[in-house]
Short mmCIF file of C-alpha atoms and ligand atoms in Angstrom, two decimals:
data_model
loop_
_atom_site.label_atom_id
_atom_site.label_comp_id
_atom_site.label_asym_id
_atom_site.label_seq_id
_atom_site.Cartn_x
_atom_site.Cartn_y
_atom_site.Cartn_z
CA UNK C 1 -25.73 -3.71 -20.78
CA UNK C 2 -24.54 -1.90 -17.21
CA UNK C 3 -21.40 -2.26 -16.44
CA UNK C 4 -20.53 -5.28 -13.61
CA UNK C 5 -19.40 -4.24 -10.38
CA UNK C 6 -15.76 -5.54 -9.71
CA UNK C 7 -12.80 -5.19 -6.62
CA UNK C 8 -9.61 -6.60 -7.16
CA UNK C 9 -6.88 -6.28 -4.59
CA UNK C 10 -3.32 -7.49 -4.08
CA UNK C 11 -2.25 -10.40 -1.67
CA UNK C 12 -3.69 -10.63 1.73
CA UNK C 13 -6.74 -7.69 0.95
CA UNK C 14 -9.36 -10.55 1.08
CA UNK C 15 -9.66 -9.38 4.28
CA UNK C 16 -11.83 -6.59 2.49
CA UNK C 17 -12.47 -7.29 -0.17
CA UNK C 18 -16.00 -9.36 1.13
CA UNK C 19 -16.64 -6.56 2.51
CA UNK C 20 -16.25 -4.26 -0.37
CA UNK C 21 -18.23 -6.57 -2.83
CA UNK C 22 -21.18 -6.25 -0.35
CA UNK C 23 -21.53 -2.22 -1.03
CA UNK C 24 -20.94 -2.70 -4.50
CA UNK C 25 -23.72 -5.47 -4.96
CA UNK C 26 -26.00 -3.65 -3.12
CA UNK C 27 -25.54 -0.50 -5.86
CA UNK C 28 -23.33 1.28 -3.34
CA UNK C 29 -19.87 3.28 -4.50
CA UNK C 30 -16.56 2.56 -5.61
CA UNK C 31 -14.89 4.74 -2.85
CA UNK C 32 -17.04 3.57 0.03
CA UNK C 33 -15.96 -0.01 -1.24
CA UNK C 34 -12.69 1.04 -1.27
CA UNK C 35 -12.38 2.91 1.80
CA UNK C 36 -14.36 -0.28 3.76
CA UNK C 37 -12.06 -3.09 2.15
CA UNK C 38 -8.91 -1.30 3.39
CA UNK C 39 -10.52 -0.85 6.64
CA UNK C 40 -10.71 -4.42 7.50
CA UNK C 41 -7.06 -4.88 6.02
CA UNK C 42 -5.81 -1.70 8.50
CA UNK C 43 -7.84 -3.89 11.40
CA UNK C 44 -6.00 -7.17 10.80
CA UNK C 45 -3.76 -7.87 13.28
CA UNK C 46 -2.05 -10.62 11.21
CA UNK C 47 -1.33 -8.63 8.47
CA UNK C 48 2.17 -7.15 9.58
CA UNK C 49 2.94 -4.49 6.47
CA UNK C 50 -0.92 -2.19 7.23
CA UNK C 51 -2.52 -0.74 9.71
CA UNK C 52 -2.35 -2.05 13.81
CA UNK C 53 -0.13 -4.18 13.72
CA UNK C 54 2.13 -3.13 10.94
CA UNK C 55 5.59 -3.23 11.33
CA UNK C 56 7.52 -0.04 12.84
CA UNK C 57 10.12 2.34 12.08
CA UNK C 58 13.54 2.72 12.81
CA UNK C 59 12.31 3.81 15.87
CA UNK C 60 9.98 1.28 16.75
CA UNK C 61 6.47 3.95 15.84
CA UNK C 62 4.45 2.32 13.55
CA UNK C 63 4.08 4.96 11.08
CA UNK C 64 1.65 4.71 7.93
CA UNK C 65 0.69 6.03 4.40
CA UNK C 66 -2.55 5.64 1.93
CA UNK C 67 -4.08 7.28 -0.55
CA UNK C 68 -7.53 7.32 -2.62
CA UNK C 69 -8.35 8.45 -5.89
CA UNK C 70 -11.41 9.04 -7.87
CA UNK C 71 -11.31 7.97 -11.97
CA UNK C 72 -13.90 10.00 -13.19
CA UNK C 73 -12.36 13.61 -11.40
CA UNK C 74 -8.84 13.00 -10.69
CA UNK C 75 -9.36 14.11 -7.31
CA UNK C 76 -6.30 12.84 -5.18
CA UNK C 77 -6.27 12.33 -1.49
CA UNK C 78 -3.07 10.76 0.94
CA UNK C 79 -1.69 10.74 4.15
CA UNK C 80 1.90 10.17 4.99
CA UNK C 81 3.98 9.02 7.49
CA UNK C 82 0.85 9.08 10.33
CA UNK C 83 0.81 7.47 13.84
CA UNK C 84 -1.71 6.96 16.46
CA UNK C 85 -4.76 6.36 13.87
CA UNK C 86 -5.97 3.00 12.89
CA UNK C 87 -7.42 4.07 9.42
CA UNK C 88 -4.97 6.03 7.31
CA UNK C 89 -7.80 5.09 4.08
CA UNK C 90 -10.60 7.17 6.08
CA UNK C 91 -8.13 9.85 6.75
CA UNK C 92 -7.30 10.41 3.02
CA UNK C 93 -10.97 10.19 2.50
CA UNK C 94 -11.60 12.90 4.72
CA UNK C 95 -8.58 14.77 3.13
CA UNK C 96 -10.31 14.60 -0.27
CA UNK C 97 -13.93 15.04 0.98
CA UNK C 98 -13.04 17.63 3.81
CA UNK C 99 -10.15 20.01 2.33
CA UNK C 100 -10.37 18.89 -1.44
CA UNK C 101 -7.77 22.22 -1.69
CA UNK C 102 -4.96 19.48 -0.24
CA UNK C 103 -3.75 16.45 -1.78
CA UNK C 104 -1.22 15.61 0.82
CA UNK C 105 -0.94 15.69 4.59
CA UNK C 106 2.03 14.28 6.29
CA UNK C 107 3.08 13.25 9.63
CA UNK C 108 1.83 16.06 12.59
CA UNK C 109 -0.18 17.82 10.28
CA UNK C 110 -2.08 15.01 9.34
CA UNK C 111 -2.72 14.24 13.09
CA UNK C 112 -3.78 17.66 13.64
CA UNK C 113 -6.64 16.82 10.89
CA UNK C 114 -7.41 13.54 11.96
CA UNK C 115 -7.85 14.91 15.65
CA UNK C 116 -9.82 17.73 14.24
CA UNK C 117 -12.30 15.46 11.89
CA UNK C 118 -12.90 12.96 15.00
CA UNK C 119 -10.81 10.24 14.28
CA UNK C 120 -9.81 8.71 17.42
CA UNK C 121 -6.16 7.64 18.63
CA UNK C 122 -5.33 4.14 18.99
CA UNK C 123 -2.42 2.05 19.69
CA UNK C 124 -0.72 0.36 16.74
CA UNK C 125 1.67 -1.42 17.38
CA UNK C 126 1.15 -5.03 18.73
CA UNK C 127 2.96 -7.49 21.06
CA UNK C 128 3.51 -9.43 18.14
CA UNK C 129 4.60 -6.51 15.55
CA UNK C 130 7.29 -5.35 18.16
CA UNK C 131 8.20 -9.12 18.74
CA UNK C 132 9.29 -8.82 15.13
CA UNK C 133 11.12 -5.56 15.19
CA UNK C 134 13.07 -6.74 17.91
CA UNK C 135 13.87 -10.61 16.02
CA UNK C 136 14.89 -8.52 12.75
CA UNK C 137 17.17 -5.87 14.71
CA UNK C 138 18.67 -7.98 17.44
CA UNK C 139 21.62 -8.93 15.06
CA UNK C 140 21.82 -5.76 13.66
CA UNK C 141 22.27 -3.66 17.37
CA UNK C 142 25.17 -6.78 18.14
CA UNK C 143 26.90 -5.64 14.75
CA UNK C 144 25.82 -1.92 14.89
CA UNK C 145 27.49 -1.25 18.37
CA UNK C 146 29.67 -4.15 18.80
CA UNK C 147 27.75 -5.34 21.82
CA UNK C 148 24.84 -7.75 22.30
CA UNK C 149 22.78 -4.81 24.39
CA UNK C 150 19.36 -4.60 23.55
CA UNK C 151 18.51 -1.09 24.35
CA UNK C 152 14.95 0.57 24.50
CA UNK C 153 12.94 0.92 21.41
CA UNK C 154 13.58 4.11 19.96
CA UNK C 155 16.97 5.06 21.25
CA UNK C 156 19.77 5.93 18.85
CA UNK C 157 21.33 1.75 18.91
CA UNK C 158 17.87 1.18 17.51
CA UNK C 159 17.72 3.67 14.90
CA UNK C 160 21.49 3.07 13.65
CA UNK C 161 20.62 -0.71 13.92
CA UNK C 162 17.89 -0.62 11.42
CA UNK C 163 19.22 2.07 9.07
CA UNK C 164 21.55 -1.06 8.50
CA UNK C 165 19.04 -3.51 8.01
CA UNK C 166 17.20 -1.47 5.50
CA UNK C 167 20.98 -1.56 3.91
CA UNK C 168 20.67 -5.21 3.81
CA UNK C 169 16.97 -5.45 3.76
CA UNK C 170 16.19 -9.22 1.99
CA UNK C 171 13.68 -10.16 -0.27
CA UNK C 172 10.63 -11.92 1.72
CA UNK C 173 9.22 -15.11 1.34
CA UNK C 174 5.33 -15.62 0.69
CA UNK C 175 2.78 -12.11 0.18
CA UNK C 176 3.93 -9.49 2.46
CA UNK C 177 3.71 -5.49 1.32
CA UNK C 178 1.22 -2.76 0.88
CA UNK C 179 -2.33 -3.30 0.06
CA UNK C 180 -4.43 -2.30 -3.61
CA UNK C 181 -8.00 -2.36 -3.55
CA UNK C 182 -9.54 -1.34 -7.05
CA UNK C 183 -13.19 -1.07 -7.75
CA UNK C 184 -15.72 -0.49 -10.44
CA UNK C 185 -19.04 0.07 -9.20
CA UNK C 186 -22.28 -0.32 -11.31
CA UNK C 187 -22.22 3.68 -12.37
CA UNK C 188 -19.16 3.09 -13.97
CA UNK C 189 -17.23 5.24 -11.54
CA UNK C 190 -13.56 4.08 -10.57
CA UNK C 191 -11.77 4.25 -7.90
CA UNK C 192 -7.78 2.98 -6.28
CA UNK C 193 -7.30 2.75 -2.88
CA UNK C 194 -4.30 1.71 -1.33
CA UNK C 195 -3.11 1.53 2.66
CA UNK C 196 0.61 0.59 4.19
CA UNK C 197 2.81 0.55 7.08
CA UNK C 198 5.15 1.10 4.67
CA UNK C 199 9.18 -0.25 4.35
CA UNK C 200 9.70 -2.35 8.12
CA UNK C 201 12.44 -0.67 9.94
CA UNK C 202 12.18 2.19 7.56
CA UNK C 203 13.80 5.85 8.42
CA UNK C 204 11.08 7.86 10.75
CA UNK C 205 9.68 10.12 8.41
CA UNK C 206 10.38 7.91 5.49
CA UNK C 207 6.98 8.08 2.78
CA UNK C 208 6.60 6.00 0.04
CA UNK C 209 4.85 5.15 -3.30
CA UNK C 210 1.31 4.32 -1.37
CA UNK C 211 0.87 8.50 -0.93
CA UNK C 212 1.89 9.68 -4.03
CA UNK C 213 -0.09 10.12 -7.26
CA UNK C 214 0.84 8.49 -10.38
CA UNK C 215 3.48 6.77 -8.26
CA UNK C 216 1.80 3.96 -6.06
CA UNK C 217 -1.50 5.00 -6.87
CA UNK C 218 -3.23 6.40 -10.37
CA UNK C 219 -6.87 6.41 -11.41
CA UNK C 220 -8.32 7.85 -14.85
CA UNK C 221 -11.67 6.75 -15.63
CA UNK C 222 -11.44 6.54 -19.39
CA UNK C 223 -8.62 3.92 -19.20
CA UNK C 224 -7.96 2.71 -16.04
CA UNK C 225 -6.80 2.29 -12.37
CA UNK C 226 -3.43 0.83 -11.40
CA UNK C 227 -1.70 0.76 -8.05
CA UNK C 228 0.98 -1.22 -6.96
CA UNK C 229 3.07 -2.73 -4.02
CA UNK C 230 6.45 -4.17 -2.84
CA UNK C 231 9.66 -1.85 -3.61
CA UNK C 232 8.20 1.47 -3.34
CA UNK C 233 11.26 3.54 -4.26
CA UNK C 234 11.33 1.72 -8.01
CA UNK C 235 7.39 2.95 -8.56
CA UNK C 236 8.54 6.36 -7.14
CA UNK C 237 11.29 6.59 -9.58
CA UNK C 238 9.25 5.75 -12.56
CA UNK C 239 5.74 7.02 -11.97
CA UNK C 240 4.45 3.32 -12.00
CA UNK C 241 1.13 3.49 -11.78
CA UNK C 242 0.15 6.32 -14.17
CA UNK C 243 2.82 4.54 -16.29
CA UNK C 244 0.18 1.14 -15.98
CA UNK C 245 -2.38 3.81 -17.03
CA UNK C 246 -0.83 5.42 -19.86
CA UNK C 247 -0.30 2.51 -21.33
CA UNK C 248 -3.39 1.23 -20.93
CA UNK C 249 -4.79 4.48 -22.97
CA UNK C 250 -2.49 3.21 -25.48
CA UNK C 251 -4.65 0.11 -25.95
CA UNK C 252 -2.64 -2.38 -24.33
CA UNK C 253 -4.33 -5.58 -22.12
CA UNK C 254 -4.32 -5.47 -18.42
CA UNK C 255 -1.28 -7.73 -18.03
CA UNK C 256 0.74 -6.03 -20.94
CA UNK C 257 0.65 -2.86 -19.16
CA UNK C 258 1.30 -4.27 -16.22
CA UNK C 259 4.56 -5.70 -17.74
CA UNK C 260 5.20 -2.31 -19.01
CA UNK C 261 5.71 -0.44 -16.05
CA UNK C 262 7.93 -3.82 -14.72
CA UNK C 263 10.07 -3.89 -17.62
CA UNK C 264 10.80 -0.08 -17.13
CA UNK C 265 11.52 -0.45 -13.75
CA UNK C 266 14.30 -3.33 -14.48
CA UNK C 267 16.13 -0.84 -16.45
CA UNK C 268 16.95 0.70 -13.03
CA UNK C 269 19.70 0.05 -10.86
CA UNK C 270 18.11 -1.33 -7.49
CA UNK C 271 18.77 -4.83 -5.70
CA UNK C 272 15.26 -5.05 -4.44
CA UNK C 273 13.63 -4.15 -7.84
CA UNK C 274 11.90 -7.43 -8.49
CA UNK C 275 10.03 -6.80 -5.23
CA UNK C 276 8.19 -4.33 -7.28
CA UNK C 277 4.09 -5.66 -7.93
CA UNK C 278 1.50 -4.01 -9.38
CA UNK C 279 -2.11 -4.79 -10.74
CA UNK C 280 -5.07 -2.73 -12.44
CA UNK C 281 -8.68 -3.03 -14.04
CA UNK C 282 -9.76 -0.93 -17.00
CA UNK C 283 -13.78 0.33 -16.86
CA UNK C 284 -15.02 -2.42 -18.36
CA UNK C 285 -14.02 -4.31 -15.81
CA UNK C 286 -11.03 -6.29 -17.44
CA UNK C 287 -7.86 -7.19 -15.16
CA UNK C 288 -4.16 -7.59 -14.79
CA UNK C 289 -1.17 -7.98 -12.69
CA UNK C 290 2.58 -8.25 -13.05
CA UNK C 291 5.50 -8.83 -10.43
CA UNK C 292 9.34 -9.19 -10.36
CA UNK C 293 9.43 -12.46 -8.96
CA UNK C 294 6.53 -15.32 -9.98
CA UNK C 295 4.20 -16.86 -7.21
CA UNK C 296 2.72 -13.45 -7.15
CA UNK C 297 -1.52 -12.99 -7.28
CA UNK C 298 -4.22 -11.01 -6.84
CA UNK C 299 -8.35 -10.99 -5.81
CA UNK C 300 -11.28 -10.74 -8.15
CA UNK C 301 -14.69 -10.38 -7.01
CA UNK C 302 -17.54 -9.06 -8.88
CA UNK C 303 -21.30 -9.25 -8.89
CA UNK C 304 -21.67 -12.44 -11.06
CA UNK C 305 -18.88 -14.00 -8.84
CA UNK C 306 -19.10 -13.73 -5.41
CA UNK C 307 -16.54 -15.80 -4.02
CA UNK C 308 -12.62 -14.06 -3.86
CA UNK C 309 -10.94 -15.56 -6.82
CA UNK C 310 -7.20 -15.30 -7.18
CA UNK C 311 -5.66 -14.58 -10.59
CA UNK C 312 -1.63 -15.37 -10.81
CA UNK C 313 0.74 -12.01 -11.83
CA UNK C 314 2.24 -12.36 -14.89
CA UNK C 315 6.11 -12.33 -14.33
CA UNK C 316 7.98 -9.48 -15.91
N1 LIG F 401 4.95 0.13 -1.61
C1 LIG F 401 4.90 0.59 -0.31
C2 LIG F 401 6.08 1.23 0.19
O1 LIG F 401 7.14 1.13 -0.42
O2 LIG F 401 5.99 1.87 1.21
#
């Protein structure tokens, strides 16, 4: 028997995920599933943590990472810390398609290619995204300067203002964080895509786990994709998602690798480490999840079920 055509992606991608599904049930590819799924997710203006609409930097620029990889080759592609272009996911694409001697392009260099390959500019951040920049900071300019002055976006009261609410940056309520989108398509070929604006109020220039191999993002066809989401720093400093990986080459199930890389990551000092989330599916097509704090989930479609169904993380 073939193997059945899956996606799976973490909170808020069933904005894609439809969309993905289609190409895969129509005997399309894993990566052009991937790459459309996070599309839609970069386009939604509701989602506030990818793409238009994602919320900015220190500065008030939204800035944004993502990063594709292929199971079967290893190839690696990412962008980091780029502004001005709606589709960070097409970017790395053209990164791995279009100078397969990179892996990563970051900030104006990554412009420079996106400029070059055709990719058009566009205006990311929204009424509503700077709306929330300003709510979150307003306090933090009154107790940053010691006056209520709200300056201009981008000035030096902003940028001290949010270095100190990244200080005192609170776990959220309800799915909020970088997007996963893993497929299987019927070849057998797997691939992990995953697109983010990244930490809110973050440090200009800051990248995180979403760009980086093995980190927020790992892909080996004989065993497995994993990716993951929330606290980005924790899956930096443990190589979470080849960790997922590795330990599903081990033999262990979906969600008890999942729990692995969790379970590692508690070991580490960090107040936002339950934040931490991560998912993956093996190549024949089983699934997991796992996150710090429960209420967690993630998607499943696949070619025998075509409706988005949700699957609750396993708490670790
Ligand atoms: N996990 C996404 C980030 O930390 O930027």
């Amino acid at each position: 028997m073939g193997v059945m055509a899956t996606i799976i992606g973490s909170e808020r991608s069933e904005a894609g995920l439809p969309a993905g599904m289609d190409i895969l049930a129509c005997g399309g590819s894993a990566l052009d599933a991937v790459e459309a799924s996070l599309r839609l997710c970069e386009d939604n203006l509701d989602d506030h943590y990818v793409g238009t609409g994602g919320l900015p930097n220190a500065r008030g620029v939204v800035e944004l990472d993502a990063s594709i990889m292929i199971g079967s080759s290893r190839a690696f592609a990412a962008v980091g810390a780029v502004k001005g272009y709606a589709h960070p996911i097409s970017i790395a694409r053209a990164v791995l398609e279009r100078l397969p001697q990179h892996c990563l392009l970051v900030g104006e260099g990554a412009e420079l290619f996106a400029e070059e390959q055709g990719f058009e500019r566009a205006q990311l951040l929204t009424d509503e995204s700077m709306q929330l920049f300003r709510d979150g900071l307003l306090p933090n300019v009154d107790a940053v300067e010691g006056e209520n002055t709200v300056a201009a976006p981008g000035d030096n009261v902003y940028r001290l203002a949010a270095i100190d609410l990244v200080r005192r940056f609170r776990p959220h309520d309800g799915p909020w964080g970088t997007i996963n989108v893993i497929a299987l398509d019927e070849s057998g070929e797997l691939v992990v895509g995953v697109s983010t604006s990244g930490y809110p109020w973050k440090y200009p220039g800051r990248v995180g786990d979403s760009a980086l191999p093995g980190s927020g993002n790992y892909c080996d066809v004989r065993f497995g994709g994993a990716a993951c989401t929330g606290r980005g720093e924790m899956s930096m400093r443990v190589s979470g998602a080849r960790m997922v990986v590795d330990a599903l080459a081990r033999g262990e199930a979906p969600n008890d690798a999942c729990r692995t890389l969790l379970q590692e990551a508690a070991t580490l000092a960090d107040t936002f480490r339950a934040e931490l989330r991560t998912l993956c599916l093996t190549p024949d097509g089983r699934h997991g999840g796992a996150a710090g704090q429960p209420g967690s989930t993630y998607g499943v479609m696949t070619t025998a079920r075509p409706d988005v169904e949700y699957f609750r993380r396993i708490v670790a």
